[in-house]
Short mmCIF file of C-alpha atoms and ligand atoms in Angstrom, two decimals:
data_model
loop_
_atom_site.label_atom_id
_atom_site.label_comp_id
_atom_site.label_asym_id
_atom_site.label_seq_id
_atom_site.Cartn_x
_atom_site.Cartn_y
_atom_site.Cartn_z
CA UNK A 48 15.98 11.27 -9.86
CA UNK A 49 16.99 11.57 -13.45
CA UNK A 50 19.65 9.19 -14.71
CA UNK A 51 22.67 11.01 -16.03
CA UNK A 52 24.41 9.60 -19.03
CA UNK A 53 28.07 8.92 -18.46
CA UNK A 54 31.04 8.76 -20.72
CA UNK A 55 32.66 5.86 -18.91
CA UNK A 56 31.12 3.09 -16.82
CA UNK A 57 32.36 0.12 -14.81
CA UNK A 58 29.64 -2.31 -15.90
CA UNK A 59 31.92 -4.23 -18.22
CA UNK A 60 35.26 -3.85 -19.92
CA UNK A 61 33.42 -4.30 -23.21
CA UNK A 62 31.54 -1.02 -22.66
CA UNK A 63 34.78 0.65 -23.76
CA UNK A 64 35.50 1.85 -27.28
CA UNK A 65 38.34 0.88 -29.58
CA UNK A 66 41.84 2.00 -28.67
CA UNK A 67 43.63 4.23 -31.21
CA UNK A 68 46.32 1.66 -32.00
CA UNK A 69 43.76 -0.98 -33.03
CA UNK A 70 41.79 1.56 -35.03
CA UNK A 71 44.87 2.84 -36.86
CA UNK A 72 45.91 -0.72 -37.69
CA UNK A 73 42.46 -1.32 -39.15
CA UNK A 74 42.78 1.88 -41.20
CA UNK A 75 46.13 0.71 -42.59
CA UNK A 76 44.53 -2.54 -43.70
CA UNK A 77 41.85 -0.56 -45.52
CA UNK A 78 44.21 0.80 -48.18
CA UNK A 79 43.30 -1.32 -51.19
CA UNK A 80 41.97 -4.66 -52.38
CA UNK A 81 43.28 -7.76 -50.64
CA UNK A 82 42.51 -11.46 -51.03
CA UNK A 83 39.59 -12.65 -48.88
CA UNK A 84 38.98 -15.39 -46.30
CA UNK A 85 42.34 -15.01 -44.58
CA UNK A 86 44.55 -15.18 -47.66
CA UNK A 87 45.63 -11.55 -47.16
CA UNK A 88 48.97 -10.20 -45.95
CA UNK A 89 47.55 -8.79 -42.70
CA UNK A 90 46.24 -12.12 -41.51
CA UNK A 91 49.59 -13.76 -42.28
CA UNK A 92 51.47 -11.00 -40.46
CA UNK A 93 49.19 -11.13 -37.41
CA UNK A 94 49.44 -14.93 -37.17
CA UNK A 95 53.25 -14.67 -37.38
CA UNK A 96 53.24 -12.05 -34.62
CA UNK A 97 51.23 -14.38 -32.41
CA UNK A 98 53.73 -17.19 -33.05
CA UNK A 99 56.51 -14.81 -32.12
CA UNK A 100 54.67 -13.70 -28.98
CA UNK A 101 54.21 -17.30 -27.82
CA UNK A 102 57.69 -18.35 -28.96
CA UNK A 103 56.33 -21.43 -30.68
CA UNK A 104 54.94 -22.64 -33.97
CA UNK A 105 51.23 -22.50 -33.03
CA UNK A 106 48.17 -22.55 -35.30
CA UNK A 107 46.18 -19.30 -35.14
CA UNK A 108 42.52 -18.72 -36.12
CA UNK A 109 40.59 -15.46 -36.09
CA UNK A 110 36.93 -15.55 -35.03
CA UNK A 111 34.42 -12.83 -34.20
CA UNK A 112 33.97 -13.29 -30.45
CA UNK A 113 34.79 -15.26 -27.34
CA UNK A 114 31.75 -17.49 -27.29
CA UNK A 115 32.63 -18.73 -30.77
CA UNK A 116 36.28 -19.16 -29.84
CA UNK A 117 35.51 -21.17 -26.71
CA UNK A 118 32.73 -23.31 -28.07
CA UNK A 119 34.49 -24.15 -31.34
CA UNK A 120 37.78 -24.86 -29.56
CA UNK A 121 36.04 -27.12 -27.04
CA UNK A 122 34.07 -28.90 -29.73
CA UNK A 123 37.26 -29.61 -31.65
CA UNK A 124 38.70 -31.31 -28.56
CA UNK A 125 35.77 -33.55 -27.74
CA UNK A 126 33.24 -36.04 -29.04
CA UNK A 127 29.56 -35.84 -28.15
CA UNK A 128 29.88 -38.55 -25.48
CA UNK A 129 32.68 -36.68 -23.68
CA UNK A 130 32.59 -34.13 -20.87
CA UNK A 131 34.31 -30.82 -20.24
CA UNK A 132 35.39 -29.98 -16.67
CA UNK A 133 35.27 -26.33 -15.64
CA UNK A 134 34.52 -24.12 -12.66
CA UNK A 135 30.91 -23.56 -11.70
CA UNK A 136 31.24 -19.86 -12.54
CA UNK A 137 33.02 -20.40 -15.88
CA UNK A 138 31.81 -18.32 -18.81
CA UNK A 139 31.49 -21.49 -20.92
CA UNK A 140 28.89 -22.69 -18.40
CA UNK A 141 27.12 -19.51 -17.34
CA UNK A 142 27.30 -17.09 -20.27
CA UNK A 143 27.41 -18.92 -23.58
CA UNK A 144 23.84 -20.08 -23.88
CA UNK A 145 24.93 -23.71 -24.16
CA UNK A 146 27.13 -23.03 -27.20
CA UNK A 147 29.91 -25.43 -26.14
CA UNK A 148 27.35 -28.24 -25.81
CA UNK A 149 25.62 -27.20 -29.03
CA UNK A 150 28.74 -27.06 -31.21
CA UNK A 151 30.03 -30.32 -29.80
CA UNK A 152 26.69 -32.03 -30.39
CA UNK A 153 25.93 -32.60 -26.74
CA UNK A 154 29.22 -32.84 -24.87
CA UNK A 155 28.33 -32.35 -21.20
CA UNK A 156 29.87 -29.59 -19.13
CA UNK A 157 30.68 -30.84 -15.61
CA UNK A 158 30.97 -28.24 -12.88
CA UNK A 159 33.72 -28.08 -10.28
CA UNK A 160 33.87 -26.02 -7.13
CA UNK A 161 36.91 -24.13 -5.99
CA UNK A 162 37.77 -20.95 -4.15
CA UNK A 163 37.96 -17.60 -5.92
CA UNK A 164 36.62 -18.94 -9.21
CA UNK A 165 39.47 -21.42 -9.67
CA UNK A 166 39.45 -25.16 -10.12
CA UNK A 167 42.28 -27.20 -8.64
CA UNK A 168 43.97 -30.54 -8.82
CA UNK A 169 41.85 -32.19 -6.13
CA UNK A 170 38.53 -31.01 -7.57
CA UNK A 171 39.59 -32.39 -10.96
CA UNK A 172 40.64 -35.73 -9.47
CA UNK A 173 37.38 -35.98 -7.54
CA UNK A 174 35.26 -35.36 -10.62
CA UNK A 175 37.22 -37.70 -12.88
CA UNK A 176 37.30 -40.55 -10.34
CA UNK A 177 33.68 -40.15 -9.28
CA UNK A 178 32.48 -42.31 -12.14
CA UNK A 179 34.49 -44.35 -14.59
CA UNK A 180 31.71 -46.52 -15.99
CA UNK A 181 30.29 -46.44 -19.48
CA UNK A 182 27.05 -44.81 -18.34
CA UNK A 183 28.71 -41.50 -17.54
CA UNK A 184 30.07 -38.99 -20.11
CA UNK A 185 33.80 -39.56 -20.37
CA UNK A 186 35.95 -36.69 -19.05
CA UNK A 187 37.95 -35.28 -21.95
CA UNK A 188 38.78 -31.60 -21.48
CA UNK A 189 39.75 -29.36 -18.58
CA UNK A 190 38.86 -25.70 -19.13
CA UNK A 191 40.24 -22.83 -17.02
CA UNK A 192 39.62 -19.10 -17.34
CA UNK A 193 42.62 -16.77 -17.03
CA UNK A 194 42.06 -14.22 -15.55
CA UNK A 195 38.95 -15.73 -13.95
CA UNK A 196 35.33 -14.59 -14.05
CA UNK A 197 35.80 -13.42 -10.45
CA UNK A 198 38.79 -11.21 -11.22
CA UNK A 199 41.35 -13.61 -9.76
CA UNK A 200 44.42 -15.21 -11.28
CA UNK A 201 45.82 -18.68 -11.58
CA UNK A 202 49.53 -18.58 -10.81
CA UNK A 203 51.79 -20.14 -13.43
CA UNK A 204 52.41 -22.93 -10.89
CA UNK A 205 48.68 -23.61 -10.60
CA UNK A 206 48.34 -23.63 -14.40
CA UNK A 207 51.24 -26.10 -14.49
CA UNK A 208 49.80 -28.36 -11.79
CA UNK A 209 46.53 -28.60 -13.71
CA UNK A 210 48.55 -29.27 -16.87
CA UNK A 211 50.31 -32.15 -15.15
CA UNK A 212 46.99 -33.64 -14.02
CA UNK A 213 45.60 -33.28 -17.55
CA UNK A 214 48.54 -35.13 -18.94
CA UNK A 215 48.38 -37.82 -16.22
CA UNK A 216 44.67 -38.39 -16.85
CA UNK A 217 44.88 -38.08 -20.63
CA UNK A 218 42.73 -34.94 -20.77
CA UNK A 219 42.98 -31.98 -23.13
CA UNK A 220 43.60 -28.55 -21.62
CA UNK A 221 41.72 -25.43 -22.75
CA UNK A 222 42.18 -21.88 -21.50
CA UNK A 223 39.53 -19.18 -21.86
CA UNK A 224 41.70 -16.09 -22.13
CA UNK A 225 39.04 -13.45 -22.72
CA UNK A 226 41.18 -11.41 -20.30
CA UNK A 227 44.50 -13.13 -20.98
CA UNK A 228 46.21 -9.72 -21.30
CA UNK A 229 45.21 -8.78 -17.76
CA UNK A 230 46.57 -12.09 -16.50
CA UNK A 231 49.88 -11.82 -18.35
CA UNK A 232 50.62 -8.35 -17.07
CA UNK A 233 49.50 -9.11 -13.53
CA UNK A 234 51.52 -12.31 -13.28
CA UNK A 235 54.74 -10.98 -14.77
CA UNK A 236 55.06 -14.28 -16.63
CA UNK A 237 55.44 -14.68 -20.37
CA UNK A 238 52.51 -15.73 -22.58
CA UNK A 239 54.40 -19.01 -23.19
CA UNK A 240 54.89 -19.67 -19.48
CA UNK A 241 51.20 -19.16 -18.79
CA UNK A 242 50.10 -21.51 -21.59
CA UNK A 243 51.92 -24.23 -23.53
CA UNK A 244 54.93 -24.40 -21.23
CA UNK A 245 52.43 -25.24 -18.46
CA UNK A 246 50.63 -27.81 -20.61
CA UNK A 247 47.79 -25.75 -22.14
CA UNK A 248 46.73 -27.19 -25.51
CA UNK A 249 44.41 -24.43 -26.77
CA UNK A 250 44.05 -20.79 -25.79
CA UNK A 251 41.12 -18.55 -26.66
CA UNK A 252 42.78 -15.16 -26.65
CA UNK A 253 40.41 -12.22 -26.25
CA UNK A 254 40.80 -8.93 -28.06
CA UNK A 255 37.60 -6.99 -27.39
CA UNK A 256 38.01 -6.44 -23.65
CA UNK A 257 41.65 -5.47 -24.16
CA UNK A 258 40.77 -2.55 -26.48
CA UNK A 259 39.85 -3.97 -29.89
CA UNK A 260 36.46 -3.60 -31.57
CA UNK A 261 35.99 -7.33 -31.90
CA UNK A 262 37.83 -10.46 -32.75
CA UNK A 263 39.24 -13.26 -30.63
CA UNK A 264 41.91 -15.79 -31.46
CA UNK A 265 41.96 -19.52 -31.14
CA UNK A 266 45.57 -20.59 -30.66
CA UNK A 267 46.42 -24.28 -30.92
CA UNK A 268 49.77 -25.13 -29.39
CA UNK A 269 49.62 -28.67 -30.77
CA UNK A 270 49.07 -28.21 -34.49
CA UNK A 271 47.48 -31.66 -34.90
CA UNK A 272 44.57 -30.49 -32.69
CA UNK A 273 43.80 -27.80 -35.27
CA UNK A 274 43.02 -30.41 -37.92
CA UNK A 275 40.00 -29.22 -39.97
CA UNK A 276 39.34 -26.37 -37.52
CA UNK A 277 38.98 -24.07 -40.54
CA UNK A 278 35.93 -26.08 -41.65
CA UNK A 279 34.46 -25.87 -38.16
CA UNK A 280 34.82 -22.09 -38.24
CA UNK A 281 33.26 -21.80 -41.67
CA UNK A 282 30.30 -24.02 -40.77
CA UNK A 283 29.67 -21.99 -37.62
CA UNK A 284 29.62 -18.71 -39.53
CA UNK A 285 32.97 -17.67 -38.07
CA UNK A 286 35.06 -17.43 -41.23
CA UNK A 287 35.30 -13.69 -41.92
CA UNK A 288 35.43 -12.93 -45.62
CA UNK A 289 37.29 -9.68 -44.99
CA UNK A 290 39.44 -11.35 -42.39
CA UNK A 291 42.06 -8.65 -42.54
CA UNK A 292 39.85 -6.45 -40.40
CA UNK A 293 39.83 -9.05 -37.63
CA UNK A 294 43.55 -9.66 -37.99
CA UNK A 295 45.15 -6.24 -38.53
CA UNK A 296 44.10 -4.74 -35.18
CA UNK A 297 46.21 -7.41 -33.46
CA UNK A 298 49.27 -5.90 -35.13
CA UNK A 299 48.41 -2.56 -33.55
CA UNK A 300 47.88 -4.20 -30.16
CA UNK A 301 51.04 -6.31 -30.18
CA UNK A 302 53.40 -3.58 -31.41
CA UNK A 303 55.38 -2.03 -28.54
CA UNK A 304 53.36 -4.17 -26.06
CA UNK A 305 50.34 -1.91 -26.34
CA UNK A 306 48.10 -4.81 -25.26
CA UNK A 307 50.00 -5.14 -21.99
CA UNK A 308 50.14 -1.40 -21.43
CA UNK A 309 46.34 -1.17 -21.58
CA UNK A 310 45.78 -4.31 -19.53
CA UNK A 311 48.10 -3.18 -16.77
CA UNK A 312 46.43 0.22 -16.75
CA UNK A 313 43.02 -1.45 -16.36
CA UNK A 314 44.38 -3.64 -13.56
CA UNK A 315 45.76 -0.58 -11.78
CA UNK A 316 42.43 1.26 -12.04
CA UNK A 317 40.63 -1.75 -10.55
CA UNK A 318 43.14 -1.86 -7.75
CA UNK A 319 42.60 1.84 -6.98
CA UNK A 320 38.87 1.26 -6.95
CA UNK A 321 39.25 -1.70 -4.59
CA UNK A 322 41.39 0.40 -2.24
CA UNK A 323 38.69 3.07 -2.21
CA UNK A 324 35.89 0.57 -1.56
CA UNK A 325 37.86 -0.99 1.31
CA UNK A 326 37.78 2.28 3.22
CA UNK A 327 33.97 2.57 3.04
CA UNK A 328 32.14 1.06 6.04
CA UNK A 329 29.79 -1.81 5.10
CA UNK A 330 31.51 -2.35 1.75
CA UNK A 331 33.13 -5.76 1.59
CA UNK A 332 35.52 -6.89 -1.14
CA UNK A 333 34.52 -10.46 -2.04
CA UNK A 334 37.49 -11.87 -3.97
CA UNK A 335 41.12 -10.79 -4.21
CA UNK A 336 41.15 -8.18 -7.02
CA UNK A 337 44.10 -9.51 -9.02
CA UNK A 338 43.13 -8.33 -12.53
CA UNK A 339 40.69 -5.67 -13.77
CA UNK A 340 37.57 -6.67 -11.79
CA UNK A 341 36.38 -5.70 -8.34
CA UNK A 342 33.58 -7.66 -6.69
CA UNK A 343 32.12 -5.95 -3.68
CA UNK A 344 29.20 -6.42 -1.35
CA UNK A 345 27.29 -3.15 -1.05
CA UNK A 346 24.21 -2.49 1.12
CA UNK A 347 21.19 -2.51 -1.19
CA UNK A 348 20.11 1.07 -0.41
CA UNK A 349 23.53 2.29 -1.54
CA UNK A 350 23.36 0.13 -4.67
CA UNK A 351 20.07 1.81 -5.52
CA UNK A 352 21.63 5.21 -4.83
CA UNK A 353 24.51 4.49 -7.16
CA UNK A 354 22.11 3.38 -9.89
CA UNK A 355 19.99 6.49 -9.51
CA UNK A 356 23.15 8.54 -9.86
CA UNK A 357 23.66 6.90 -13.24
CA UNK A 358 26.17 4.16 -12.40
CA UNK A 359 25.79 0.82 -14.12
CA UNK A 360 27.14 -2.43 -12.73
CA UNK A 361 26.24 -6.09 -12.76
CA UNK A 362 25.15 -7.91 -9.64
CA UNK A 363 24.70 -11.47 -10.73
CA UNK A 364 27.16 -13.05 -8.28
CA UNK A 365 25.19 -13.88 -5.18
CA UNK A 366 23.30 -11.63 -2.82
CA UNK A 367 24.75 -8.13 -2.68
CA UNK A 368 27.76 -8.89 -4.85
CA UNK A 369 28.37 -6.11 -7.38
CA UNK A 370 30.92 -6.32 -10.17
CA UNK A 371 32.93 -3.33 -11.33
CA UNK A 372 35.26 -3.70 -14.32
CA UNK A 373 38.01 -1.30 -15.33
CA UNK A 374 38.89 -0.90 -19.01
CA UNK A 375 41.84 0.23 -21.08
CA UNK A 376 40.34 3.73 -21.14
CA UNK A 377 39.19 4.05 -17.51
CA UNK A 378 40.63 7.21 -16.01
CA UNK A 379 41.55 7.93 -12.43
CA UNK A 380 38.89 10.64 -12.47
CA UNK A 381 36.27 7.96 -13.27
CA UNK A 382 37.41 5.92 -10.28
CA UNK A 383 37.29 9.01 -8.08
CA UNK A 384 33.83 10.00 -9.34
CA UNK A 385 32.46 6.56 -8.46
CA UNK A 386 34.16 6.57 -5.05
CA UNK A 387 32.89 10.07 -4.31
CA UNK A 388 29.31 8.96 -4.99
CA UNK A 389 29.79 5.77 -2.98
CA UNK A 390 31.25 7.66 -0.03
CA UNK A 391 28.51 10.27 -0.09
CA UNK A 392 25.78 7.60 -0.19
CA UNK A 393 27.47 5.70 2.65
CA UNK A 394 27.73 8.92 4.66
CA UNK A 395 31.44 8.36 5.08
C1 PLP B 93 33.59 -11.76 -22.31
C2 PLP B 93 34.02 -13.15 -22.05
C3 PLP B 93 34.06 -14.10 -23.08
C4 PLP B 93 33.63 -13.81 -24.49
O1 PLP B 93 32.35 -13.37 -24.62
P1 PLP B 93 31.74 -12.86 -26.01
O2 PLP B 93 30.68 -11.93 -25.56
O3 PLP B 93 31.22 -14.04 -26.71
O4 PLP B 93 32.85 -12.22 -26.77
C5 PLP B 93 34.54 -15.36 -22.79
N1 PLP B 93 34.97 -15.68 -21.56
C6 PLP B 93 34.96 -14.79 -20.54
C7 PLP B 93 35.48 -15.18 -19.20
C8 PLP B 93 34.47 -13.50 -20.75
O5 PLP B 93 34.45 -12.63 -19.75
#
């Protein structure tokens, strides 16, 4: 059967285009000459807006993508003989081609288990206490992903409990917030409550999956941790000369809570999709869909049917697990089109 091309897919939230507010903000920044390398007015305004959003005097850096944000942030927190503790399914482990280890000159990533893609206090304690001798890389950083790679959420209490353990054990606390917007809107908590008030030291705050073209932030809640981070960015090729085009779209996203409007829309579309999948026999939802992802086990013949009808999705999480992501621009009609095909293939 011929593969139809589709306007909107569920393969990833970064299949989506740029939302109008981010695009307009970029247009506004394109009016005339401006100083380069972050000395422009747009970068200053965007950084101030982030400080306002987080209700604290944080240090803000603009980089091109999430892999750079995570790996540079982690490398700034650790020495080469240290280790970084994260979940087995964490993006920093599975999807960054070893960049955190590379940029930190060999810091080892240690993998923790935990239900629904989340690490917890006991898994951290177990890993840290397992070895305390000089022959083992010294635990230095805890990294969590919010919302997680499996579409689940840490509650603000869970973030806080991990923060307390980090402080007790003298560890730094990093949050991969590639989908921070989805987590904020789903939790009903403030950005401050989900981060520094719960002990998070550094947040990588994603823009692309929320509706921007590109550009992620590294937000240091303890300014001393940001010491010389600008050099690290430059050396890694992450200092944008026309930085205003990375910065200005944030102004469009943050104004009138556009970022949360889109994230909550994406979450709602994922929840509709999950409801539809639940009513199809032999479809099994794998993790609680708490953000904009739905993981579902689908019989392989139906998976093939969906693919031949032009649907794209990832199935890299175990046997039969398929991932569907909703975006800022997913429409209810897209959800219904996918469910109609799934129902017809399932004969339900
Ligand atoms: C998408 C994503 C990133 C960033 O990936 P890039 O492709 O480098 O922008 C980081 N963490 C998580 C959990 C992601 O899903």
